[in-house]
Each structure stands twice: as structure tokens, then as C-alpha cells.
Amino acid sequence: MKISVIIPVYNQIIFLPAALDSILRQNFSDWEALIIDDGSKEDICGVVRPYLVDPRFHYYRLEKNNGVSAARNFGGAEATGEYLAFLDSDDYWLPEKLTEQVAVLASSGAVAVYTDAFFAEENGILFKKSLKRQYNLKHLPAGHLYCRLLEHNLITTSSMVVSKKIFDYLGGFEANLSLAEEWDLWLRLARSNHIAVVDKPLTVYRVRPVGLHLNNAAMARANEYIIAKNFMPPVPHCLSRKQALSNCYLNIAVANLIRYERAETFKYLWHSLKLFPWRPIAIMIFLGLFLPQRWLMALLRVRDRWL
């Protein structure tokens, strides 16, 4: 079972070697790595050149920056593996990631498999909390995940391995989306496919200051578009369209609350409450606007139990 690893790169030279080294350290060897230079201004080729002595590495340079979705889709079109894995250039993997995912794919009949993920600081130091702990879950879910994904995007891009055949059938990532593009693809995938999980943090997602910058209006528009595009007729135990949108606005409010941007927090909290009023977490966030910083951090540590 051959895995094609797709690594889109736009500048960010400093992090790329760690990503590529983590592929080399995999204890699964039947892979190819496609490095897609999305019109970078930095010398990506110079960083990549030493890796190209291994014939499993391939480097492609796109003449202009088309965005991460288009770069990943280009890699998918060039890939020769049965399955595609995605690795963002500032993330990295633990050595057993692909081995464990291939084993689950072989035994489960699923078309895709993801892993839990650690969060790391920009310097690579791991936080204690994984994605599973962030959402206060004992186990990450598997199966038909449409309803779960409508509530929260539990799948980091760098943790996913998906059938190339299914990826091609779905049309890959929507090239016009530059925010939440992976959530859109996972929702489309989950509508009629089984997604498996390796319930271990084998992916490391690097949290960087630039990644914390939030264009609130753009994120809201992307979320509104994705929900309108992917919402299925009412399904038992699934969020309504209004509840799903309310969740999205609430997440934007939380992101602004963390940065103590009160006006933006209140704006998106109000959008959320208009659609789905009297949620306990919304009341907590409102009260958080008036708390000292250290109390606010304590509040945020329990917020995920209510989302």
C-alpha cells in the first residue's frame, strides 16, 4: 500500500526540514513525498535539494501562489500512491504514524483514517494537551462522522490519510477556499464514507503567532458558505443548520476572547445567541468579557466541555 505525502509550501523555510525529516523517520517505507512550492519568495529549492538524493522525494515549483488548496490538489494529481497523506510544512509526524494508519486501513475497510494530534509551540515544544483533550473526549470518534464534524472539526489536515480514488471523486479541496478548506472536504467525505481513527497523538500541529491572526469576517463567510454547501436534510442527533452556524460564530467569539478583543468577542457572541440563545458557554463567555486575565484563562480551560 503506497502512500503519497503531499507537502504544500509557501515560504516558511525554517520549519520545512522538521516536516521532511519526520517523513524520513517513518518506520513505514512505501511512500513518496511531493513537495509543492506554491510560488514561494524564499529559496525552497535550496532547502529541499539535499532530500532529493532519496528518489522518493519529488519537488514541484508552481509559478505563482495559488493557495494551499490548489497546491494540495496539484500534488494529488501528480501522486502515484493508493492513498494520500497531507503534511503542512510547519507540522511534523511521530515515527509510527503511517504504519499505524496503514494497519487500520487494511483491517477496517475505511476510506480514510486520522490521528489525534499534539499541539506544539513555534519552537517545537509540545503542549500537554492533545486535540482529544481539547474537546474533553475519552476517545476520538470513528465511523460516519458527518454529525460530529458538523459540531467541530476534529481532524487536523496533517493527521489525515485518504484514498486517492475517493479524493479524486470528491474533487479534492475547493480551490476557492483559503480558510477552513479542510473542514469542507471532511464534511463532503463524511456524508457517505466511513472514517477510521488511530486514537493516539501521532501528528504534531505547530501553533504559530501568524496562525492565531484571525480575519473574523472572512472566517465567518467561509463557515457560512461551508455549512450552506454541505448541510444535509435533518438527521437524527445532528445539529440543525442554525445550531451549526451558532457554533461557528461562538468559536470565533472564543478566539477573540483569548486575545481579549472585547468588541469582536461581543459581536460574534451576539450572532451566535441570535441563532441559538441561552447556551451556558455563551453566558460564560459574556461574563468573561469583564474578568481579569488570569480568571479568563481559567474559564477558557473549561469551555470545551460546553461547546
mmCIF file of C-alpha atoms in Angstrom:
data_model
loop_
_atom_site.group_PDB
_atom_site.id
_atom_site.type_symbol
_atom_site.label_atom_id
_atom_site.label_comp_id
_atom_site.label_asym_id
_atom_site.label_seq_id
_atom_site.Cartn_x
_atom_site.Cartn_y
_atom_site.Cartn_z
ATOM 1 C CA MET A 1 0.000 0.000 0.000
ATOM 2 C CA LYS A 2 1.803 3.103 -1.217
ATOM 3 C CA ILE A 3 1.236 6.459 0.477
ATOM 4 C CA SER A 4 1.758 9.747 -1.369
ATOM 5 C CA VAL A 5 2.622 12.503 1.108
ATOM 6 C CA ILE A 6 1.659 15.971 -0.139
ATOM 7 C CA ILE A 7 3.518 18.920 1.408
ATOM 8 C CA PRO A 8 2.379 22.361 0.195
ATOM 9 C CA VAL A 9 4.948 25.064 0.933
ATOM 10 C CA TYR A 10 4.699 28.832 0.781
ATOM 11 C CA ASN A 11 7.838 30.350 2.327
ATOM 12 C CA GLN A 12 8.252 29.144 5.968
ATOM 13 C CA ILE A 13 11.725 27.722 5.228
ATOM 14 C CA ILE A 14 12.589 27.490 8.916
ATOM 15 C CA PHE A 15 10.006 24.770 9.617
ATOM 16 C CA LEU A 16 10.258 22.678 6.448
ATOM 17 C CA PRO A 17 13.263 20.487 7.414
ATOM 18 C CA ALA A 18 11.454 19.225 10.534
ATOM 19 C CA ALA A 19 8.470 18.202 8.406
ATOM 20 C CA LEU A 20 10.633 16.421 5.826
ATOM 21 C CA ASP A 21 12.792 14.758 8.487
ATOM 22 C CA SER A 22 9.652 13.379 10.134
ATOM 23 C CA ILE A 23 8.776 11.640 6.858
ATOM 24 C CA LEU A 24 12.245 10.091 6.679
ATOM 25 C CA ARG A 25 11.869 8.860 10.259
ATOM 26 C CA GLN A 26 8.671 6.942 9.490
ATOM 27 C CA ASN A 27 9.005 3.216 10.161
ATOM 28 C CA PHE A 28 6.793 2.708 7.092
ATOM 29 C CA SER A 29 8.854 2.906 3.907
ATOM 30 C CA ASP A 30 6.455 2.595 0.944
ATOM 31 C CA TRP A 31 5.876 6.307 0.464
ATOM 32 C CA GLU A 32 6.626 9.135 -1.905
ATOM 33 C CA ALA A 33 6.757 12.778 -0.835
ATOM 34 C CA LEU A 34 5.582 15.516 -3.194
ATOM 35 C CA ILE A 35 6.808 18.954 -2.123
ATOM 36 C CA ILE A 36 4.676 21.605 -3.837
ATOM 37 C CA ASP A 37 6.344 25.030 -3.800
ATOM 38 C CA ASP A 38 3.379 27.362 -4.196
ATOM 39 C CA GLY A 39 5.260 30.288 -5.755
ATOM 40 C CA SER A 40 7.389 30.981 -2.672
ATOM 41 C CA LYS A 41 9.627 34.035 -2.498
ATOM 42 C CA GLU A 42 12.084 32.143 -0.310
ATOM 43 C CA ASP A 43 14.557 29.559 -1.624
ATOM 44 C CA ILE A 44 12.520 26.417 -1.009
ATOM 45 C CA CYS A 45 14.506 24.525 -3.646
ATOM 46 C CA GLY A 46 17.718 25.121 -1.716
ATOM 47 C CA VAL A 47 16.207 23.597 1.415
ATOM 48 C CA VAL A 48 14.722 20.649 -0.459
ATOM 49 C CA ARG A 49 17.752 19.819 -2.638
ATOM 50 C CA PRO A 50 19.566 17.593 -0.080
ATOM 51 C CA TYR A 51 16.424 15.468 0.317
ATOM 52 C CA LEU A 52 16.149 14.816 -3.415
ATOM 53 C CA VAL A 53 19.006 12.305 -3.250
ATOM 54 C CA ASP A 54 16.280 9.987 -1.933
ATOM 55 C CA PRO A 55 14.237 9.148 -5.067
ATOM 56 C CA ARG A 56 11.052 9.065 -3.008
ATOM 57 C CA PHE A 57 11.155 12.869 -2.728
ATOM 58 C CA HIS A 58 9.823 14.969 -5.607
ATOM 59 C CA TYR A 59 9.889 18.775 -5.874
ATOM 60 C CA TYR A 60 7.462 20.872 -7.942
ATOM 61 C CA ARG A 61 7.515 24.645 -8.223
ATOM 62 C CA LEU A 62 4.343 26.497 -9.209
ATOM 63 C CA GLU A 63 4.978 29.799 -10.959
ATOM 64 C CA LYS A 64 2.526 31.794 -8.867
ATOM 65 C CA ASN A 65 0.925 31.492 -5.480
ATOM 66 C CA ASN A 66 -2.470 29.826 -5.990
ATOM 67 C CA GLY A 67 -3.243 28.980 -2.371
ATOM 68 C CA VAL A 68 -2.905 25.886 -0.245
ATOM 69 C CA SER A 69 -5.966 24.097 -1.664
ATOM 70 C CA ALA A 70 -4.741 24.384 -5.251
ATOM 71 C CA ALA A 71 -1.254 23.265 -4.201
ATOM 72 C CA ARG A 72 -2.606 20.175 -2.453
ATOM 73 C CA ASN A 73 -4.805 19.369 -5.452
ATOM 74 C CA PHE A 74 -1.785 19.663 -7.752
ATOM 75 C CA GLY A 75 0.021 17.178 -5.536
ATOM 76 C CA GLY A 76 -2.965 14.854 -5.600
ATOM 77 C CA ALA A 77 -2.980 14.892 -9.402
ATOM 78 C CA GLU A 78 0.741 14.016 -9.535
ATOM 79 C CA ALA A 79 0.551 11.345 -6.824
ATOM 80 C CA THR A 80 1.012 7.673 -7.700
ATOM 81 C CA GLY A 81 0.057 6.160 -4.335
ATOM 82 C CA GLU A 82 -3.210 4.429 -3.481
ATOM 83 C CA TYR A 83 -3.619 6.791 -0.535
ATOM 84 C CA LEU A 84 -2.820 10.450 0.056
ATOM 85 C CA ALA A 85 -1.408 11.864 3.272
ATOM 86 C CA PHE A 86 -1.204 15.599 3.895
ATOM 87 C CA LEU A 87 1.558 17.290 5.855
ATOM 88 C CA ASP A 88 1.616 21.057 6.259
ATOM 89 C CA SER A 89 5.141 22.412 6.065
ATOM 90 C CA ASP A 90 5.141 23.677 9.667
ATOM 91 C CA ASP A 91 3.787 20.433 11.172
ATOM 92 C CA TYR A 92 5.503 17.079 11.672
ATOM 93 C CA TRP A 93 4.762 13.429 12.427
ATOM 94 C CA LEU A 94 5.833 10.888 15.015
ATOM 95 C CA PRO A 95 7.662 7.874 13.516
ATOM 96 C CA GLU A 96 4.866 5.305 13.753
ATOM 97 C CA LYS A 97 2.109 7.458 12.227
ATOM 98 C CA LEU A 98 1.898 5.959 8.743
ATOM 99 C CA THR A 99 2.463 2.379 9.952
ATOM 100 C CA GLU A 100 -0.463 2.576 12.353
ATOM 101 C CA GLN A 101 -2.738 4.268 9.824
ATOM 102 C CA VAL A 102 -1.969 1.693 7.120
ATOM 103 C CA ALA A 103 -2.764 -1.121 9.565
ATOM 104 C CA VAL A 104 -6.136 0.432 10.397
ATOM 105 C CA LEU A 105 -6.970 0.996 6.723
ATOM 106 C CA ALA A 106 -6.158 -2.644 5.959
ATOM 107 C CA SER A 107 -8.311 -4.003 8.785
ATOM 108 C CA SER A 108 -11.270 -1.604 8.831
ATOM 109 C CA GLY A 109 -12.343 -1.159 5.232
ATOM 110 C CA ALA A 110 -12.451 2.609 5.814
ATOM 111 C CA VAL A 111 -11.532 5.019 3.007
ATOM 112 C CA ALA A 112 -9.748 7.436 5.340
ATOM 113 C CA VAL A 113 -8.076 7.474 8.736
ATOM 114 C CA TYR A 114 -6.931 10.308 11.003
ATOM 115 C CA THR A 115 -4.985 10.508 14.244
ATOM 116 C CA ASP A 116 -5.076 12.541 17.396
ATOM 117 C CA ALA A 117 -2.661 15.470 17.367
ATOM 118 C CA PHE A 118 -0.422 17.212 19.840
ATOM 119 C CA PHE A 119 -0.137 20.982 19.776
ATOM 120 C CA ALA A 120 3.356 22.467 19.819
ATOM 121 C CA GLU A 121 4.793 25.913 20.307
ATOM 122 C CA GLU A 122 6.581 27.595 17.432
ATOM 123 C CA ASN A 123 9.894 26.228 18.764
ATOM 124 C CA GLY A 124 8.545 22.668 18.679
ATOM 125 C CA ILE A 125 7.970 22.235 22.421
ATOM 126 C CA LEU A 126 4.805 20.190 22.933
ATOM 127 C CA PHE A 127 1.844 21.406 24.931
ATOM 128 C CA LYS A 128 0.439 18.874 27.385
ATOM 129 C CA LYS A 129 -2.952 18.929 25.683
ATOM 130 C CA SER A 130 -3.828 16.936 22.567
ATOM 131 C CA LEU A 131 -6.807 17.514 20.283
ATOM 132 C CA LYS A 132 -8.775 14.857 22.161
ATOM 133 C CA ARG A 133 -8.183 16.568 25.476
ATOM 134 C CA GLN A 134 -9.076 19.950 23.997
ATOM 135 C CA TYR A 135 -12.556 18.616 23.259
ATOM 136 C CA ASN A 136 -12.729 16.736 26.572
ATOM 137 C CA LEU A 137 -13.171 13.350 24.867
ATOM 138 C CA LYS A 138 -12.205 9.935 26.214
ATOM 139 C CA HIS A 139 -11.905 8.612 22.661
ATOM 140 C CA LEU A 140 -11.854 10.241 19.240
ATOM 141 C CA PRO A 141 -14.818 9.080 17.136
ATOM 142 C CA ALA A 142 -14.766 6.864 14.056
ATOM 143 C CA GLY A 143 -17.410 5.745 11.571
ATOM 144 C CA HIS A 144 -19.872 8.009 9.824
ATOM 145 C CA LEU A 145 -18.704 11.297 11.282
ATOM 146 C CA TYR A 146 -20.850 13.828 9.439
ATOM 147 C CA CYS A 147 -22.791 14.919 12.535
ATOM 148 C CA ARG A 148 -19.688 15.037 14.729
ATOM 149 C CA LEU A 149 -17.798 17.089 12.160
ATOM 150 C CA LEU A 150 -20.711 19.479 11.819
ATOM 151 C CA GLU A 151 -20.268 20.231 15.536
ATOM 152 C CA HIS A 152 -16.460 20.544 15.479
ATOM 153 C CA ASN A 153 -13.669 19.925 13.024
ATOM 154 C CA LEU A 154 -11.858 17.197 14.935
ATOM 155 C CA ILE A 155 -9.434 16.366 12.124
ATOM 156 C CA THR A 156 -6.238 18.320 11.550
ATOM 157 C CA THR A 157 -5.126 18.297 7.920
ATOM 158 C CA SER A 158 -1.721 16.812 8.711
ATOM 159 C CA SER A 159 -3.290 13.845 10.512
ATOM 160 C CA MET A 160 -5.374 12.567 7.576
ATOM 161 C CA VAL A 161 -4.731 9.718 5.140
ATOM 162 C CA VAL A 162 -7.424 9.289 2.473
ATOM 163 C CA SER A 163 -7.991 7.075 -0.549
ATOM 164 C CA LYS A 164 -6.756 8.817 -3.704
ATOM 165 C CA LYS A 165 -9.725 7.362 -5.575
ATOM 166 C CA ILE A 166 -12.178 8.990 -3.143
ATOM 167 C CA PHE A 167 -10.193 12.239 -3.067
ATOM 168 C CA ASP A 168 -10.364 12.449 -6.860
ATOM 169 C CA TYR A 169 -14.067 11.562 -6.861
ATOM 170 C CA LEU A 170 -14.805 14.381 -4.402
ATOM 171 C CA GLY A 171 -12.797 16.850 -6.483
ATOM 172 C CA GLY A 172 -10.191 17.426 -3.780
ATOM 173 C CA PHE A 173 -10.044 20.642 -1.788
ATOM 174 C CA GLU A 174 -12.166 23.523 -3.034
ATOM 175 C CA ALA A 175 -9.579 25.817 -4.597
ATOM 176 C CA ASN A 176 -11.569 28.989 -3.855
ATOM 177 C CA LEU A 177 -11.440 28.368 -0.105
ATOM 178 C CA SER A 178 -8.437 29.648 1.819
ATOM 179 C CA LEU A 179 -9.978 29.230 5.281
ATOM 180 C CA ALA A 180 -11.472 26.029 6.735
ATOM 181 C CA GLU A 181 -10.894 24.282 3.391
ATOM 182 C CA GLU A 182 -10.092 21.015 5.168
ATOM 183 C CA TRP A 183 -13.382 21.128 7.126
ATOM 184 C CA ASP A 184 -15.265 21.445 3.841
ATOM 185 C CA LEU A 185 -13.519 18.353 2.438
ATOM 186 C CA TRP A 186 -14.012 16.277 5.596
ATOM 187 C CA LEU A 187 -17.745 17.076 5.601
ATOM 188 C CA ARG A 188 -18.055 16.002 1.970
ATOM 189 C CA LEU A 189 -16.060 12.868 2.724
ATOM 190 C CA ALA A 190 -18.114 12.013 5.814
ATOM 191 C CA ARG A 191 -21.504 12.294 4.129
ATOM 192 C CA SER A 192 -21.284 8.776 2.723
ATOM 193 C CA ASN A 193 -17.981 7.247 3.840
ATOM 194 C CA HIS A 194 -16.547 5.526 6.891
ATOM 195 C CA ILE A 195 -13.633 7.366 8.512
ATOM 196 C CA ALA A 196 -11.376 5.421 10.884
ATOM 197 C CA VAL A 197 -9.135 6.750 13.630
ATOM 198 C CA VAL A 198 -5.825 5.944 15.278
ATOM 199 C CA ASP A 199 -6.628 7.243 18.736
ATOM 200 C CA LYS A 200 -3.090 8.351 19.525
ATOM 201 C CA PRO A 201 -1.421 11.764 19.089
ATOM 202 C CA LEU A 202 0.897 10.863 16.203
ATOM 203 C CA THR A 203 0.670 14.259 14.474
ATOM 204 C CA VAL A 204 2.143 17.499 15.808
ATOM 205 C CA TYR A 205 0.344 20.713 14.892
ATOM 206 C CA ARG A 206 2.549 23.751 15.338
ATOM 207 C CA VAL A 207 0.709 26.761 16.790
ATOM 208 C CA ARG A 208 2.327 29.921 15.486
ATOM 209 C CA PRO A 209 1.523 33.601 16.147
ATOM 210 C CA VAL A 210 0.758 34.191 12.466
ATOM 211 C CA GLY A 211 -1.701 31.311 12.632
ATOM 212 C CA LEU A 212 -3.502 32.979 15.520
ATOM 213 C CA HIS A 213 -4.308 36.048 13.450
ATOM 214 C CA LEU A 214 -7.994 35.918 12.692
ATOM 215 C CA ASN A 215 -9.808 37.689 9.907
ATOM 216 C CA ASN A 216 -13.170 37.450 11.600
ATOM 217 C CA ALA A 217 -15.326 38.486 8.657
ATOM 218 C CA ALA A 218 -13.520 36.133 6.258
ATOM 219 C CA MET A 219 -13.762 33.220 8.689
ATOM 220 C CA ALA A 220 -17.467 33.876 9.227
ATOM 221 C CA ARG A 221 -18.094 33.984 5.462
ATOM 222 C CA ALA A 222 -16.160 30.745 4.961
ATOM 223 C CA ASN A 223 -18.104 28.983 7.713
ATOM 224 C CA GLU A 224 -21.438 30.241 6.391
ATOM 225 C CA TYR A 225 -20.551 29.048 2.894
ATOM 226 C CA ILE A 226 -19.359 25.615 4.039
ATOM 227 C CA ILE A 227 -22.452 24.957 6.135
ATOM 228 C CA ALA A 228 -24.794 26.093 3.355
ATOM 229 C CA LYS A 229 -22.921 23.906 0.874
ATOM 230 C CA ASN A 230 -22.675 20.762 2.982
ATOM 231 C CA PHE A 231 -25.779 20.790 5.173
ATOM 232 C CA MET A 232 -27.852 17.646 4.693
ATOM 233 C CA PRO A 233 -31.600 17.364 5.374
ATOM 234 C CA PRO A 234 -32.311 16.996 9.110
ATOM 235 C CA VAL A 235 -30.593 13.908 10.502
ATOM 236 C CA PRO A 236 -31.453 12.449 13.943
ATOM 237 C CA HIS A 237 -28.992 13.562 16.649
ATOM 238 C CA CYS A 238 -27.419 16.064 14.244
ATOM 239 C CA LEU A 239 -27.183 19.818 14.657
ATOM 240 C CA SER A 240 -29.687 21.983 12.855
ATOM 241 C CA ARG A 241 -28.348 24.500 10.361
ATOM 242 C CA LYS A 242 -28.915 27.298 12.908
ATOM 243 C CA GLN A 243 -27.086 25.377 15.637
ATOM 244 C CA ALA A 244 -24.144 24.676 13.333
ATOM 245 C CA LEU A 245 -23.850 28.357 12.403
ATOM 246 C CA SER A 246 -24.226 29.351 16.041
ATOM 247 C CA ASN A 247 -21.309 27.058 16.894
ATOM 248 C CA CYS A 248 -19.142 28.678 14.226
ATOM 249 C CA TYR A 249 -19.849 32.192 15.489
ATOM 250 C CA LEU A 250 -19.216 31.028 19.042
ATOM 251 C CA ASN A 251 -15.819 29.626 18.059
ATOM 252 C CA ILE A 252 -14.890 32.984 16.504
ATOM 253 C CA ALA A 253 -16.021 34.706 19.705
ATOM 254 C CA VAL A 254 -13.807 32.383 21.780
ATOM 255 C CA ALA A 255 -10.805 33.043 19.517
ATOM 256 C CA ASN A 256 -11.250 36.778 20.059
ATOM 257 C CA LEU A 257 -11.814 36.366 23.783
ATOM 258 C CA ILE A 258 -8.436 34.615 24.078
ATOM 259 C CA ARG A 259 -6.836 37.745 22.604
ATOM 260 C CA TYR A 260 -9.029 39.926 24.817
ATOM 261 C CA GLU A 261 -10.589 41.687 21.841
ATOM 262 C CA ARG A 262 -13.838 42.533 23.562
ATOM 263 C CA ALA A 263 -15.698 44.299 20.757
ATOM 264 C CA GLU A 264 -15.192 41.423 18.307
ATOM 265 C CA THR A 265 -15.985 38.867 21.008
ATOM 266 C CA PHE A 266 -19.296 40.557 21.746
ATOM 267 C CA LYS A 267 -20.143 40.912 18.041
ATOM 268 C CA TYR A 268 -19.810 37.197 17.261
ATOM 269 C CA LEU A 269 -21.275 36.138 20.585
ATOM 270 C CA TRP A 270 -24.360 38.147 19.652
ATOM 271 C CA HIS A 271 -24.506 36.463 16.225
ATOM 272 C CA SER A 272 -24.342 33.085 17.970
ATOM 273 C CA LEU A 273 -27.016 33.867 20.542
ATOM 274 C CA LYS A 274 -29.457 35.164 17.928
ATOM 275 C CA LEU A 275 -29.424 31.716 16.326
ATOM 276 C CA PHE A 276 -29.224 29.546 19.451
ATOM 277 C CA PRO A 277 -29.945 31.509 22.671
ATOM 278 C CA TRP A 278 -29.202 30.752 26.286
ATOM 279 C CA ARG A 279 -26.280 28.387 25.854
ATOM 280 C CA PRO A 280 -24.297 28.086 29.106
ATOM 281 C CA ILE A 281 -20.969 28.595 27.363
ATOM 282 C CA ALA A 282 -22.251 31.781 25.698
ATOM 283 C CA ILE A 283 -23.193 33.192 29.089
ATOM 284 C CA MET A 284 -19.753 32.232 30.416
ATOM 285 C CA ILE A 285 -18.053 33.998 27.517
ATOM 286 C CA PHE A 286 -20.140 37.122 28.088
ATOM 287 C CA LEU A 287 -19.116 37.148 31.743
ATOM 288 C CA GLY A 288 -15.532 36.551 30.652
ATOM 289 C CA LEU A 289 -15.513 39.951 28.986
ATOM 290 C CA PHE A 290 -15.437 41.501 32.448
ATOM 291 C CA LEU A 291 -12.920 39.161 34.109
ATOM 292 C CA PRO A 292 -9.242 39.755 34.874
ATOM 293 C CA GLN A 293 -6.878 37.916 32.529
ATOM 294 C CA ARG A 294 -5.987 35.049 34.919
ATOM 295 C CA TRP A 295 -9.664 34.326 35.653
ATOM 296 C CA LEU A 296 -10.377 34.412 31.951
ATOM 297 C CA MET A 297 -7.726 31.735 31.319
ATOM 298 C CA ALA A 298 -9.362 29.513 33.942
ATOM 299 C CA LEU A 299 -12.713 29.990 32.213
ATOM 300 C CA LEU A 300 -11.264 29.023 28.841
ATOM 301 C CA ARG A 301 -9.874 25.797 30.272
ATOM 302 C CA VAL A 302 -13.417 24.522 30.846
ATOM 303 C CA ARG A 303 -15.108 25.977 27.777
ATOM 304 C CA ASP A 304 -14.788 22.878 25.593
ATOM 305 C CA ARG A 305 -17.000 20.849 27.909
ATOM 306 C CA TRP A 306 -19.888 23.062 26.837
ATOM 307 C CA LEU A 307 -19.252 23.523 23.125
#
